[in-house]
Amino acid sequence: MNKFPPITSLPPTKRPCHVTAAADLDGTLLTTRSSFPYFFVLCLEAGSLFRAALLLLVAPAILFTYILLSESAAIQILIFVSLAGLRVRDVELAARAVVPRFYGAYVRKDSWELFNACTGRRVVVTANPTVMVADFVREYLGAECVGTELEVDSRTGRFTGRVKGGVLVGLKKKEAVKRVFGDEMPDLGLGDRETDHDFMALCKVLLTLCISSIYILLSYAYICFDQDSTNQLFPWQEAYMVPKDKKATSVPAEKLKSRTIFHDGRLVRLPNPLTALLTLLWIPFGFLIALFRVFFNLPIPARFVRYTYRLTGISLSINGNPPPAPSPGSKGSLLVCNHRTALDPILVSIALGRPVYCVTYSVSRLSTAISPIPSVSLTRDRATDAARISALLDKGHDVVICPEGTTCREPFLLRFSALFAELSDRIIPVAINVRQGTFFASTVRGWKFLDPYFFYMNPRPGYEITFLEPLREEETCGKGGKDPIEVANHVQRVIATALGFECTALTRKDKYMKLGGNDGKVENLKSLKKSE
């Protein structure tokens, strides 16, 4: 029998003030009750497509075990299939770079507000592996994480697929809470299923029923006159069940302890079983469609591609006034864009209806070979790069440049490098947005040469190119006498305003340190791979 009241019975205006709290994760602090989607993400990002397919194949057996046999056994199977044989580092990176975005989108509003209102120690206790959820819990929920610990082969640095000390379910979860809190049990307990009752019963007042009974008798007169106060006075309401609710409200991203600005992984949507199945079935067909879209449009002149894109299911929206080509003998213009995917310069060229030059970092030879527009590789040496870009402009070529230095998926703009502002006064800001419904066309840890193909693998991919007004003379460095950093910041704000995005001071290095544990430089990535 359920001996704890539902959290919905607690009026928002009468919430008790707690100091410490212990709460479950799936179904309690999250609107999603199943951990399958998050394990599927780990399988795909830290393992392989085949491992993800295997997990989906055995999912019915795992569900059968969970319902009819044992929750603990089902989770052990889930862990073994998902993580056995994977390197610890790969799982840690995926758990840090990919999984938190999905968790963060499904934090449940009512339980999170009660949990977050606690002014002292907050602990999330979960049957999921600690390595899988610890980064999210710490960074986005501002809490400690106690999860199932996994066994690691010390010789290979890989997970064996077995757990240490058992899965945190039922009494195991209760013991874990005791170890964490010691003699001072949590003031508040939150759970969503019967196996959470054991640790929820550890609330302080539930262990001191005798003292609390006296308190109830002394408070009886007040209760008679204020029925709402019972939620604060009755001790058995220091633990609450979070009922299943498919329409439960999620917490807005800005209300969490951290915002998702950088994330990795190829999947756009949370891969619940049906979505995961449809995605896996789509991949081979999607790849063939991507090849067709690339090589069908490749030989077509830029001024006609916008029309053939429609024939192949690609949406291209062109706004503003595209600048005309430079007149003979005049210098070219700098088309300064925010950076969404590696295809940005190509789509700008298509929107203009003529070839333009682009400058790139670390682009694969395959991408360069099949690119429909000419490109010049930069070295990240400021003087050398400035000379190369200036030479193109002096020859009358328009040049597309992305001063963020790397892509950003979320509605944020990274800090703009000021180099472009020193090279020309003919600066045209270009705002770019992209629609990717199934796959992301950028990656930090994956195979970057496949990025364009993943964009074209989306069933209905889309680009929106907006040409903004060129900078006025008084807004430039040369004739206007402005500082290059001031010009770069101005262009960043202009593009952000057009897109409805938010400006940040974050850089390419910040992104790669967050998602890959390195600075993103090619030479350092090669050294890291050799050391591994």
PDB file of C-alpha atoms in Angstrom, residues 83 123 138 156 243 315 348 385 397 466 478 484:
ATOM      1  CA  LEU A  83      28.433  -0.825 -21.385  1.00  0.00           C
ATOM      2  CA  VAL A 123      21.391  14.091  -3.038  1.00  0.00           C
ATOM      3  CA  ARG A 138      26.148  18.063 -10.362  1.00  0.00           C
ATOM      4  CA  THR A 156      42.159  -2.703 -20.170  1.00  0.00           C
ATOM      5  CA  PRO A 243       2.752  10.299  -9.662  1.00  0.00           C
ATOM      6  CA  SER A 315      14.389  23.851 -47.807  1.00  0.00           C
ATOM      7  CA  VAL A 348      25.834  31.250 -48.656  1.00  0.00           C
ATOM      8  CA  ASP A 385      45.972  33.883 -41.973  1.00  0.00           C
ATOM      9  CA  HIS A 397      36.984  37.701 -54.449  1.00  0.00           C
ATOM     10  CA  THR A 466      19.609  36.318 -44.029  1.00  0.00           C
ATOM     11  CA  GLY A 478      39.692  51.751 -41.372  1.00  0.00           C
ATOM     12  CA  PRO A 484      38.755  45.652 -34.066  1.00  0.00           C
TER      13      PRO A 484
END
